[in-house]
PDB file of C-alpha atoms in Angstrom:
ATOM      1  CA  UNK A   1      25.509 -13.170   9.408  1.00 81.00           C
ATOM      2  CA  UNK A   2      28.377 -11.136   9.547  1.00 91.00           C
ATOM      3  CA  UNK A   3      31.351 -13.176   7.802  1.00 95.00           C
ATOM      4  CA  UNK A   4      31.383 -14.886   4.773  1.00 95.00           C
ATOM      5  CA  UNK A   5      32.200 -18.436   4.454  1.00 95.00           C
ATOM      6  CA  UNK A   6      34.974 -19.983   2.713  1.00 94.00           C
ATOM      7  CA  UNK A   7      34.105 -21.815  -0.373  1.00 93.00           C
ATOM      8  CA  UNK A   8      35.244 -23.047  -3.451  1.00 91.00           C
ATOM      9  CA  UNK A   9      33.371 -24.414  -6.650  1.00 91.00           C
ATOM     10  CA  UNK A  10      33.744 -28.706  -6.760  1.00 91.00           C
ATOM     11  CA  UNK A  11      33.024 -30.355 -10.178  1.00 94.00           C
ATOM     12  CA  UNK A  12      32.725 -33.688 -10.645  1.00 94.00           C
ATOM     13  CA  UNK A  13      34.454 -34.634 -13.917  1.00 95.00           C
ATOM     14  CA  UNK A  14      34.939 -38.146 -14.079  1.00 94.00           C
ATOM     15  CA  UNK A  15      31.875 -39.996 -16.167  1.00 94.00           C
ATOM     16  CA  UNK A  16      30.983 -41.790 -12.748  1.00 95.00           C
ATOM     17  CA  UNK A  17      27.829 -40.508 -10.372  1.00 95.00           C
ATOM     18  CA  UNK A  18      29.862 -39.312  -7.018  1.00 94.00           C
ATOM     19  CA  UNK A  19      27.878 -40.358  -4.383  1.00 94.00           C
ATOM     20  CA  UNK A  20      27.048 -37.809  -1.607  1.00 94.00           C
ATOM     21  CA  UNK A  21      29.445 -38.032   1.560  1.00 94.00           C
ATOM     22  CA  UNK A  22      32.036 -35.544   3.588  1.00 94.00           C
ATOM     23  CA  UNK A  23      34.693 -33.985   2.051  1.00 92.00           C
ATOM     24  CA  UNK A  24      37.995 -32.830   3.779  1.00 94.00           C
ATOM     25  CA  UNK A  25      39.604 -29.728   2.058  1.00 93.00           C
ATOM     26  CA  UNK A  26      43.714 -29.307   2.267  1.00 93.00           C
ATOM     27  CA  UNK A  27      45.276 -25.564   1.093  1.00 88.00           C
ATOM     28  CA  UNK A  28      48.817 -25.748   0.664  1.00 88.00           C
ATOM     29  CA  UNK A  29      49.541 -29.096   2.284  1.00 90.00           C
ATOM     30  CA  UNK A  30      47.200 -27.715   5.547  1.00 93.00           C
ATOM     31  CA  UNK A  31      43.719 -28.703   6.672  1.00 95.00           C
ATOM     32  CA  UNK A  32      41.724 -26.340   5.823  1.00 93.00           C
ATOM     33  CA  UNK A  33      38.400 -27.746   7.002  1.00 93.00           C
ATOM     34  CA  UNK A  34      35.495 -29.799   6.291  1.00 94.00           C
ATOM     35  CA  UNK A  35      32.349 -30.160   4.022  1.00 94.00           C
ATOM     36  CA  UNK A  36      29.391 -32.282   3.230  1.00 93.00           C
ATOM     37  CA  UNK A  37      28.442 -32.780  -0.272  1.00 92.00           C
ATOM     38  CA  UNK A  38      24.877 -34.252  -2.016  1.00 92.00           C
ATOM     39  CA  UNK A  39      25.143 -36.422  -4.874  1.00 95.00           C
ATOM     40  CA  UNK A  40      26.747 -35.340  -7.894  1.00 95.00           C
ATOM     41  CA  UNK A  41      25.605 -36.644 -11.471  1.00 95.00           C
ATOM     42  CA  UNK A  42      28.703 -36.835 -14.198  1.00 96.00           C
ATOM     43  CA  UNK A  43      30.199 -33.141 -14.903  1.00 94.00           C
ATOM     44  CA  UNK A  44      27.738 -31.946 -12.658  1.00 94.00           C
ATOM     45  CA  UNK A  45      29.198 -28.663 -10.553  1.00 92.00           C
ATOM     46  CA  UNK A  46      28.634 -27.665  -6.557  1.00 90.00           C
ATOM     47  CA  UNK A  47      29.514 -24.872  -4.276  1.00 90.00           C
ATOM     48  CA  UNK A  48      30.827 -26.452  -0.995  1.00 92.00           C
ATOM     49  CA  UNK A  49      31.645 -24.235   1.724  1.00 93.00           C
ATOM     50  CA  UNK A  50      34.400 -25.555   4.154  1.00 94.00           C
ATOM     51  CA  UNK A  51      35.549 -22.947   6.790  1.00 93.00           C
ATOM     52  CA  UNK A  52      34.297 -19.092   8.082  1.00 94.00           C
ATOM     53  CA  UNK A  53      36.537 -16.010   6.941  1.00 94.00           C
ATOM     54  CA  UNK A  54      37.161 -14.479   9.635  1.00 94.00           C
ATOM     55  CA  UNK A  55      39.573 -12.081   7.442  1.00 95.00           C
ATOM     56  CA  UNK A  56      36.700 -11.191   5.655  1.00 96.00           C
ATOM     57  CA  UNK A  57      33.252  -9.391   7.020  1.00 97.00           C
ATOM     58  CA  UNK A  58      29.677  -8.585   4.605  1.00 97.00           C
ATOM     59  CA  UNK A  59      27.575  -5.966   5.893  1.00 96.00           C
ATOM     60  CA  UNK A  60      24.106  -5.564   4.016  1.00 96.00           C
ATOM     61  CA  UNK A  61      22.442  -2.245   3.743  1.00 95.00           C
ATOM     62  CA  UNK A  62      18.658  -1.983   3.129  1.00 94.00           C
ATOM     63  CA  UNK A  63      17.578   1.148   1.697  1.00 90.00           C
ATOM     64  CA  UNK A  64      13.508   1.546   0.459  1.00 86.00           C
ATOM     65  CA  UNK A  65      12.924   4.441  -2.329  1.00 89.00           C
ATOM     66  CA  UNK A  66       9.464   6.104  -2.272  1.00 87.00           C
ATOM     67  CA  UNK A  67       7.273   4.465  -4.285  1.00 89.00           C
ATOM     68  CA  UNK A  68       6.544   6.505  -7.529  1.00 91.00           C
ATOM     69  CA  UNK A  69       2.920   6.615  -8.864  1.00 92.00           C
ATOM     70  CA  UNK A  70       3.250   6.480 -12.818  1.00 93.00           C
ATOM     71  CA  UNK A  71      -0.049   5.599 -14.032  1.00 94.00           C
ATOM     72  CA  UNK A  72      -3.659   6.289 -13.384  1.00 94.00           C
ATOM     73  CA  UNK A  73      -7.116   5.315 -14.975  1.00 94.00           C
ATOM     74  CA  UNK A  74     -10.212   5.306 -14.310  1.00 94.00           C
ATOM     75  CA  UNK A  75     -13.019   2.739 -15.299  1.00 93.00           C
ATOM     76  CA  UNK A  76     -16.289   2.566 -14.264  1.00 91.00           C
ATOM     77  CA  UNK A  77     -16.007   4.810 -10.990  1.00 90.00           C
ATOM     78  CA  UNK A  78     -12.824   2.719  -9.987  1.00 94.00           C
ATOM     79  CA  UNK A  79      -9.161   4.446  -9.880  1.00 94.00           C
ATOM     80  CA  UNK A  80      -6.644   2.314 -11.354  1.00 94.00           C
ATOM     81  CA  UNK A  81      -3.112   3.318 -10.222  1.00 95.00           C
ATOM     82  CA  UNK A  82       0.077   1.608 -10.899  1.00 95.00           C
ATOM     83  CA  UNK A  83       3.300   2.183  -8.763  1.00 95.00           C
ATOM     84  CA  UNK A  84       6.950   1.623  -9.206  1.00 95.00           C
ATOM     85  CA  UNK A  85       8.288  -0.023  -6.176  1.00 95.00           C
ATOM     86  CA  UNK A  86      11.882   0.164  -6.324  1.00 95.00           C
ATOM     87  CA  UNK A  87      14.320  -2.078  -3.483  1.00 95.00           C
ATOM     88  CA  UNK A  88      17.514  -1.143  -2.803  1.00 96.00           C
ATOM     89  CA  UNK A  89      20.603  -3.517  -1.194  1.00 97.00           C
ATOM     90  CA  UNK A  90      24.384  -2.681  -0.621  1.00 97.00           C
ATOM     91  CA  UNK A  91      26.720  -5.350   0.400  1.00 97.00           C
ATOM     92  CA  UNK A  92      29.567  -3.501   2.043  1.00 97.00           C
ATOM     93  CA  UNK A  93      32.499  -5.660   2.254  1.00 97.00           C
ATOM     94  CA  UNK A  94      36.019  -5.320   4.467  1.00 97.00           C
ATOM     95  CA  UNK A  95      38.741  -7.546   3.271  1.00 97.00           C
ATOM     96  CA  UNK A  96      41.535  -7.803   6.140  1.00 95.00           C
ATOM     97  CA  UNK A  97      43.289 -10.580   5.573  1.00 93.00           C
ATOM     98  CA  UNK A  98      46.603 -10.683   3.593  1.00 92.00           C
ATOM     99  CA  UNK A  99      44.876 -12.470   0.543  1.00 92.00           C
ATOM    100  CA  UNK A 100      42.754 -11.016  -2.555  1.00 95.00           C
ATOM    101  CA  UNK A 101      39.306 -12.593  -2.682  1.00 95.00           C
ATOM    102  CA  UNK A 102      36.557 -13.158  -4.216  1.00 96.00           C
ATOM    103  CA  UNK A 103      33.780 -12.814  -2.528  1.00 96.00           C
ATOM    104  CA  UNK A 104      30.153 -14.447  -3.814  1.00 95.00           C
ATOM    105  CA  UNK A 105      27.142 -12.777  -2.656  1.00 96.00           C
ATOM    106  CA  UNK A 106      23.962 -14.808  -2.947  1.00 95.00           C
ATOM    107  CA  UNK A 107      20.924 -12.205  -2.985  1.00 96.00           C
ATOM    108  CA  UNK A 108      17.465 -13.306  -2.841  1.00 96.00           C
ATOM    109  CA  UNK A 109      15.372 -14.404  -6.053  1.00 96.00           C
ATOM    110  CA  UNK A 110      12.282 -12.900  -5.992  1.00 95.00           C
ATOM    111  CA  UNK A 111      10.548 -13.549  -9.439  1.00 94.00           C
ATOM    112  CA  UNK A 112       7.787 -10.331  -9.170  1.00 94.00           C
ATOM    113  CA  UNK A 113      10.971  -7.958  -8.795  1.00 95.00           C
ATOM    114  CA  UNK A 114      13.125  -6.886 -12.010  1.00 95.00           C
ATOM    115  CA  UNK A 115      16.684  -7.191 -11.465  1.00 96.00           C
ATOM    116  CA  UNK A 116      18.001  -3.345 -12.698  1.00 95.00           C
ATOM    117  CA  UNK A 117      21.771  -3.192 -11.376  1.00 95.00           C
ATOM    118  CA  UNK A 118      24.034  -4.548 -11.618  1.00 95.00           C
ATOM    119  CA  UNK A 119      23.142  -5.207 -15.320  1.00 90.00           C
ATOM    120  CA  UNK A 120      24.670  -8.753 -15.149  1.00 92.00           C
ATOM    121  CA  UNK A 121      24.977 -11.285 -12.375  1.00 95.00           C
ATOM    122  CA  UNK A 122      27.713 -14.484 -12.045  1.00 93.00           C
ATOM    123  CA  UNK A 123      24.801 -16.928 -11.947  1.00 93.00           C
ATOM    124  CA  UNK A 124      21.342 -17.473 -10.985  1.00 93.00           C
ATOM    125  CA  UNK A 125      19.619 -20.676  -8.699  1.00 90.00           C
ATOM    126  CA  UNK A 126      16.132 -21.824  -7.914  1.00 91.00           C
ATOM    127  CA  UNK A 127      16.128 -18.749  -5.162  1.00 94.00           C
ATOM    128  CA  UNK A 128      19.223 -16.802  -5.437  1.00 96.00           C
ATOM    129  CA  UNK A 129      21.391 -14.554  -7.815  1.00 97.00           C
ATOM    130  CA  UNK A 130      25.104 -14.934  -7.573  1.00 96.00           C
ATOM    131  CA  UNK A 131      27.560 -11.903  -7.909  1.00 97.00           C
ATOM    132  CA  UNK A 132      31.085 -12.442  -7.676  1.00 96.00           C
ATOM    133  CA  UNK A 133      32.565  -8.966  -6.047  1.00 97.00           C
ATOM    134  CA  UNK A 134      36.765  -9.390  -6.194  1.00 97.00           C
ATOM    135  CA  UNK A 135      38.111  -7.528  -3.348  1.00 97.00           C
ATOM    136  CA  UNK A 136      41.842  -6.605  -2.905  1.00 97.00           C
ATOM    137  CA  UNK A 137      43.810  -7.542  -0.176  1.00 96.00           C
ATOM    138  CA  UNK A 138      43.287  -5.079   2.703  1.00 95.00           C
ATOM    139  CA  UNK A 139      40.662  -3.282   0.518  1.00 96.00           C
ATOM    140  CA  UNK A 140      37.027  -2.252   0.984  1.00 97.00           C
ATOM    141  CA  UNK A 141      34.216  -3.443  -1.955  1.00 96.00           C
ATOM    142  CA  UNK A 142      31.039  -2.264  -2.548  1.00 97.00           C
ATOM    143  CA  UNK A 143      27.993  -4.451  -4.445  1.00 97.00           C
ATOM    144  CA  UNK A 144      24.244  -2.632  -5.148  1.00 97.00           C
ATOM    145  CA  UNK A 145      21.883  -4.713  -5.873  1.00 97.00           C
ATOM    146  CA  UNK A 146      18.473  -2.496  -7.156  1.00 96.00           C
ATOM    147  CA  UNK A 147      15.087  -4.344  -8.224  1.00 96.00           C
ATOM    148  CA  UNK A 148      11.569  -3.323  -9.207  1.00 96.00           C
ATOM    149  CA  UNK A 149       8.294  -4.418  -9.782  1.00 95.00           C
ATOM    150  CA  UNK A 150       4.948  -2.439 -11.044  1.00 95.00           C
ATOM    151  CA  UNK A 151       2.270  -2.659  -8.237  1.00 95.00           C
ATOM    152  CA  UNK A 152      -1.527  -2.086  -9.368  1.00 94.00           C
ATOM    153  CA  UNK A 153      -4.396  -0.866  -6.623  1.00 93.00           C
ATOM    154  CA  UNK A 154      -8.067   0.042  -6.884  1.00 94.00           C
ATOM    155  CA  UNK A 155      -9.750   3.038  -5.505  1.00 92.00           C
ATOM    156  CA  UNK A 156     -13.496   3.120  -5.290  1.00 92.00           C
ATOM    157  CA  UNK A 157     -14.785   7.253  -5.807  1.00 90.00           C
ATOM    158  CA  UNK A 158     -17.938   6.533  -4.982  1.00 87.00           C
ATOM    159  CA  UNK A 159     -16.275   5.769  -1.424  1.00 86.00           C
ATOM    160  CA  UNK A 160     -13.455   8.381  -1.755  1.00 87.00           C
ATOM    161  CA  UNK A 161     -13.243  11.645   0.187  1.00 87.00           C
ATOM    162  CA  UNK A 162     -12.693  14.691  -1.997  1.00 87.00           C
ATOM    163  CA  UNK A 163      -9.070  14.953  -0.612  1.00 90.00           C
ATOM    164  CA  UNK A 164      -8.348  11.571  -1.954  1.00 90.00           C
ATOM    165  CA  UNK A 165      -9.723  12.538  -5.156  1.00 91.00           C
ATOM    166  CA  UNK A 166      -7.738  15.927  -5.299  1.00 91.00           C
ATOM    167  CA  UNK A 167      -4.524  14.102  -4.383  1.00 91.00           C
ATOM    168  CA  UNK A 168      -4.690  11.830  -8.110  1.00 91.00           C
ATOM    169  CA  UNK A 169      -5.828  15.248  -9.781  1.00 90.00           C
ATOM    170  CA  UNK A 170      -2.872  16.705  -8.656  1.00 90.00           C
ATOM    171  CA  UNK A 171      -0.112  14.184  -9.087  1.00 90.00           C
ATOM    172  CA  UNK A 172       2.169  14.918 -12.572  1.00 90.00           C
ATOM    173  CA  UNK A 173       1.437  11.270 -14.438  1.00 91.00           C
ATOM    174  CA  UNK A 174      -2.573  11.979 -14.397  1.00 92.00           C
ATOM    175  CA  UNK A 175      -3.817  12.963 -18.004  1.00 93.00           C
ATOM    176  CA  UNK A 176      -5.971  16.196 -18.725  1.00 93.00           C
ATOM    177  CA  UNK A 177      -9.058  13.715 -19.315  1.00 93.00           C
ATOM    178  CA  UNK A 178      -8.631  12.541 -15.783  1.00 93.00           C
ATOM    179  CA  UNK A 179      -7.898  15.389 -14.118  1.00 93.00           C
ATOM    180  CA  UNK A 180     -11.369  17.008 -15.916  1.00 93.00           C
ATOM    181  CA  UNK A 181     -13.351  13.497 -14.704  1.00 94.00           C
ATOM    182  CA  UNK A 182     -12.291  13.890 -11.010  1.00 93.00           C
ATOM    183  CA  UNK A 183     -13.244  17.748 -11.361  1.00 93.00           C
ATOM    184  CA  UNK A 184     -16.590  17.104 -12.427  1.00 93.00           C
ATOM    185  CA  UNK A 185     -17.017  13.834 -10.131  1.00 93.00           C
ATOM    186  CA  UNK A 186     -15.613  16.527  -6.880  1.00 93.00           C
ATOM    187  CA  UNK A 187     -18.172  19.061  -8.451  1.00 93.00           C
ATOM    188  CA  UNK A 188     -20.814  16.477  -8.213  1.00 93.00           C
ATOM    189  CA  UNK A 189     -20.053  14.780  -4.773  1.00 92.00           C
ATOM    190  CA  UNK A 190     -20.054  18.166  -3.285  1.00 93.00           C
ATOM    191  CA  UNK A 191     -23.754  18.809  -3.910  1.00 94.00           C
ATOM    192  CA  UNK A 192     -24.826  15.801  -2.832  1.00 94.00           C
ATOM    193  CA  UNK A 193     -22.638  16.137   0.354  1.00 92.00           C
ATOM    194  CA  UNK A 194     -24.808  19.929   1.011  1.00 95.00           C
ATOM    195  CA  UNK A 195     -27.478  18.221   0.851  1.00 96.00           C
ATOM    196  CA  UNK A 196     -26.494  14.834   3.297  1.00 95.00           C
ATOM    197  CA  UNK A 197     -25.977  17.936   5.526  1.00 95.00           C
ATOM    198  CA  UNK A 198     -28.557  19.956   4.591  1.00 96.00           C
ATOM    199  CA  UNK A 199     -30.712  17.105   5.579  1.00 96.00           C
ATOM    200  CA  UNK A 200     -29.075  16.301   8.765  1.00 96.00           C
ATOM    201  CA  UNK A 201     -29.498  19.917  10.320  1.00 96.00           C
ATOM    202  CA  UNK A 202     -33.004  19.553   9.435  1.00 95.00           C
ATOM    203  CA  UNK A 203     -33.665  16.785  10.982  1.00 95.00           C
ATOM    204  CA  UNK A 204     -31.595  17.699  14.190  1.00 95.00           C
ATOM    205  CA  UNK A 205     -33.575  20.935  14.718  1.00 95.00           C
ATOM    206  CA  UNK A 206     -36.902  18.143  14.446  1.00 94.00           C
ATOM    207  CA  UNK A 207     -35.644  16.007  16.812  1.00 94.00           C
ATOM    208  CA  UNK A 208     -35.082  18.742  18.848  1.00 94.00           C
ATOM    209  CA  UNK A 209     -38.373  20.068  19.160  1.00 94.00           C
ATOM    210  CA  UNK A 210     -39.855  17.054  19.549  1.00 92.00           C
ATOM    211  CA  UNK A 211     -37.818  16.860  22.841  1.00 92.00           C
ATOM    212  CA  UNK A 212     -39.015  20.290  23.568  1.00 92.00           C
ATOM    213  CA  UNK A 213     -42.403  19.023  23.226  1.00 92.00           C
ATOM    214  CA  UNK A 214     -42.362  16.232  25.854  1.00 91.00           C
ATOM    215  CA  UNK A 215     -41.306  19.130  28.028  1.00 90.00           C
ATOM    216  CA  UNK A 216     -44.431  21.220  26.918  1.00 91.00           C
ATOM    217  CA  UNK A 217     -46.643  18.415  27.150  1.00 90.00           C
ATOM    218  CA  UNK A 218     -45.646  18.130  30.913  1.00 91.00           C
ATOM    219  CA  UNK A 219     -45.876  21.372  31.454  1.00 89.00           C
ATOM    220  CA  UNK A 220     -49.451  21.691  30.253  1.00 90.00           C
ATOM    221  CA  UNK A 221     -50.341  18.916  32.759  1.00 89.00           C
ATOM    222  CA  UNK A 222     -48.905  20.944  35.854  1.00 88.00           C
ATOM    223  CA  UNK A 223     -50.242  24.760  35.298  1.00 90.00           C
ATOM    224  CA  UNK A 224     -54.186  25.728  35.167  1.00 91.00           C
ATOM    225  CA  UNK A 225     -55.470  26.323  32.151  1.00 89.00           C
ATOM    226  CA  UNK A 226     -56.154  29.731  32.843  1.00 87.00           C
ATOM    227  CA  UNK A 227     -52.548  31.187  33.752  1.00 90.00           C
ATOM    228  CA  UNK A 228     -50.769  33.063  31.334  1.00 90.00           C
ATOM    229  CA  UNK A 229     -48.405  30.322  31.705  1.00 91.00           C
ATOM    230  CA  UNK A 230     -50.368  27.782  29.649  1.00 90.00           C
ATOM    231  CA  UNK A 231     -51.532  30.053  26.888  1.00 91.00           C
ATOM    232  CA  UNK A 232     -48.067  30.591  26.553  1.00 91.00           C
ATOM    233  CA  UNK A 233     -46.794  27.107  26.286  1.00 89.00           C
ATOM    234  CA  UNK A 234     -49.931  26.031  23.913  1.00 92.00           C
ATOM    235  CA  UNK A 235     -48.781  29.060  21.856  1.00 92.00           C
ATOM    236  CA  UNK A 236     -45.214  27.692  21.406  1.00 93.00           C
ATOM    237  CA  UNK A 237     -46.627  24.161  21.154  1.00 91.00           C
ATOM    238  CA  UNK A 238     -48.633  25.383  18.167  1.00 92.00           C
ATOM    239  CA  UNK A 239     -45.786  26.905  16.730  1.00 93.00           C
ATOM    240  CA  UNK A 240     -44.090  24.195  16.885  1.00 93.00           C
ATOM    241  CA  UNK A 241     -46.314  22.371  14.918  1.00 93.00           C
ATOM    242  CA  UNK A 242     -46.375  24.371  12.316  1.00 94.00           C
ATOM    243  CA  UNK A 243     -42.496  24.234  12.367  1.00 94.00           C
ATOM    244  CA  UNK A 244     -42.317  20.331  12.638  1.00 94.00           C
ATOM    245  CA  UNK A 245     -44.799  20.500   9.022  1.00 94.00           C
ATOM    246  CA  UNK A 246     -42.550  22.523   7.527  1.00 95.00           C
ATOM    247  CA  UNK A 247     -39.660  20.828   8.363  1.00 95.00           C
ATOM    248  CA  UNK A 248     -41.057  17.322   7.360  1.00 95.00           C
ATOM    249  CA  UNK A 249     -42.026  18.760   4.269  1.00 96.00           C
ATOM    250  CA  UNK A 250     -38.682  20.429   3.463  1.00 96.00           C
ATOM    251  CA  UNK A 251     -36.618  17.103   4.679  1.00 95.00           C
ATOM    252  CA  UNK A 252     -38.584  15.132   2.198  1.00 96.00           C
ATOM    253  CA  UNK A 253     -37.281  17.432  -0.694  1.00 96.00           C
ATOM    254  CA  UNK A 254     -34.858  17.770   0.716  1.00 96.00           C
ATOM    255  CA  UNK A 255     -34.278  13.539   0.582  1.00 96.00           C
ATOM    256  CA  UNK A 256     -35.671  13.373  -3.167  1.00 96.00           C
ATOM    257  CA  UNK A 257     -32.926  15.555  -4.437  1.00 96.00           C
ATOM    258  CA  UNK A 258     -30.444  13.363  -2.327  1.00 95.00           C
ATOM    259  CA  UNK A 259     -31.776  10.739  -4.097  1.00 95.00           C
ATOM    260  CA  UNK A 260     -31.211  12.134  -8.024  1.00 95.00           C
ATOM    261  CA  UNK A 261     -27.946  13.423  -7.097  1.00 94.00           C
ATOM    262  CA  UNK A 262     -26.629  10.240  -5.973  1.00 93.00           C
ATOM    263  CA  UNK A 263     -27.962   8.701  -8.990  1.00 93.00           C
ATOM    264  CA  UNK A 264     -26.507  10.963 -11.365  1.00 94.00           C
ATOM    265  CA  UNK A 265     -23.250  11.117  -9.049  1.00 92.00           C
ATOM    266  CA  UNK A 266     -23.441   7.018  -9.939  1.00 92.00           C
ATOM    267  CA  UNK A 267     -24.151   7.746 -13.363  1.00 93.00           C
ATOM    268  CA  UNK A 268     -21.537   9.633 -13.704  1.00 93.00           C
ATOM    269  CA  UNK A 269     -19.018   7.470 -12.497  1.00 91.00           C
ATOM    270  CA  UNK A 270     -20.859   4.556 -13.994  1.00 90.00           C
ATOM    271  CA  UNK A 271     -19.994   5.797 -17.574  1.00 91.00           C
ATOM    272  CA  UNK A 272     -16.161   7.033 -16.959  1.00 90.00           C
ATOM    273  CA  UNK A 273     -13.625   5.145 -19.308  1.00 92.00           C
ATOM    274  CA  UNK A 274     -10.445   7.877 -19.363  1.00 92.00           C
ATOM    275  CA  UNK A 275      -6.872   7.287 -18.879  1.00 88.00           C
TER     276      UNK A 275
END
């Protein structure tokens, strides 16, 4: 994790298949340690790694950009956004041994991401790009590795808040023909939201004199008819009837024009095609 290995690139250039087996690696007359290698096929090439660098340490830095929004459509009451997610990597290395090297970095393959910098890489396996970083004896090097990738995501409006709405009217990549269709689909929510609460105070104040009511109706059981006490409560009880009528009556309206603003709301949003 923190050291790189030592390594060194083994080809097998006779015409013969080398069969897989340990290898012992010599530098200068000295043992320099020991690897394992898999089968090699005729001019076939390997890394082998064969000892840890202790002269030598890697530290990777992670760093995660915002994602940027840079496109949004909308079809059929759906939001179609599409992000730039951009990933960021820096391989800080510390050479302090007494010998130049050249130090390989393997970074992840990843084939949804786009490879941006560096522009070119040594080589690339099944699940890794190779970058070859030469570092100076007793020197510092420095490798960035940046990818991105386009991420799409829905949005229902017909489930949206108007702040969510707002927040794509307001962002710089949204065209003048969507910014007008969330306008018109804010304009239109927010009528049909009065009425949703138009409708719920309404029925509040009827449930609420309904309660009342049970309270009358005991009342009226308790006190003699002839007290002032019970003309007054069958008074208020009559009033109240005439209120709970009204209200009924209003609610119902009230419930019919929550019904054709939802479906032109739906309409609406039904027929949108603008990007």
């Amino acid at each position: 994790a923190k050291f790189p290995l030592l390594g060194l690139k083994f080809k097998n250039s006779t015409p013969l298949h080398l069969m897989q087996g340990p290898i012992t690696v010599f530098e200068n007359n000295s043992y320099a340690g020991d690897a394992r290698i898999l089968d090699l096929q005729p001019q076939e090439e390997r890394l082998i790694s064969y000892a840890i660098d202790l002269g030598t340490e890697v530290e990777p830095m992670v760093h995660n950009p915002a994602n940027r929004l840079t496109k949004i459509k909308i079809n059929k009451g759906i939001i179609h956004t599409t992000s730039l997610v951009r990933q960021e990597k820096t391989y800080k290395i510390k050479n302090r041994s007494a010998n130049d090297r050249v130090v390989m970095i393997e970074h992840p393959y990843r084939p949804e991401f786009t490879l941006t910098a560096p522009e070119k890489f040594s080589e690339r396996a099944r699940e890794v790009y190779r970058f070859e970083v030469p570092v100076a004896a007793g020197k510092d090097g420095t490798l960035e590795v940046k990818e991105e990738r386009h991420v799409q995501q829905t949005v229902s409006l017909s489930n949206s808040d108007d702040q969510t709405m707002r927040f794509f009217m307001n962002t710089n990549v949204a065209s003048d023909k969507v910014k007008t269709a969330l306008q018109q689909a804010i304009a239109l929510k927010s009528k049909l939201s009065s009425t949703q609460q138009e409708i719920q105070q309404k029925e509040r104040r009827l449930n609420d004199i309904r309660q009342d009511q049970v309270r009358l109706r005991a009342n009226l059981k308790e006190v003699p008819p002839t007290s002032e006490a019970y003309k007054r409560y069958v008074k208020k009880f009559d009033d109240q009837e005439t209120e709970i009528e009204q209200l009924q009556d209003a609610i119902k309206k009230l419930q019919d024009q929550e019904f054709n603003q939802r479906r032109s709301f739906e309409s609406y949003l039904g027929s949108l095609d603008v990007e």
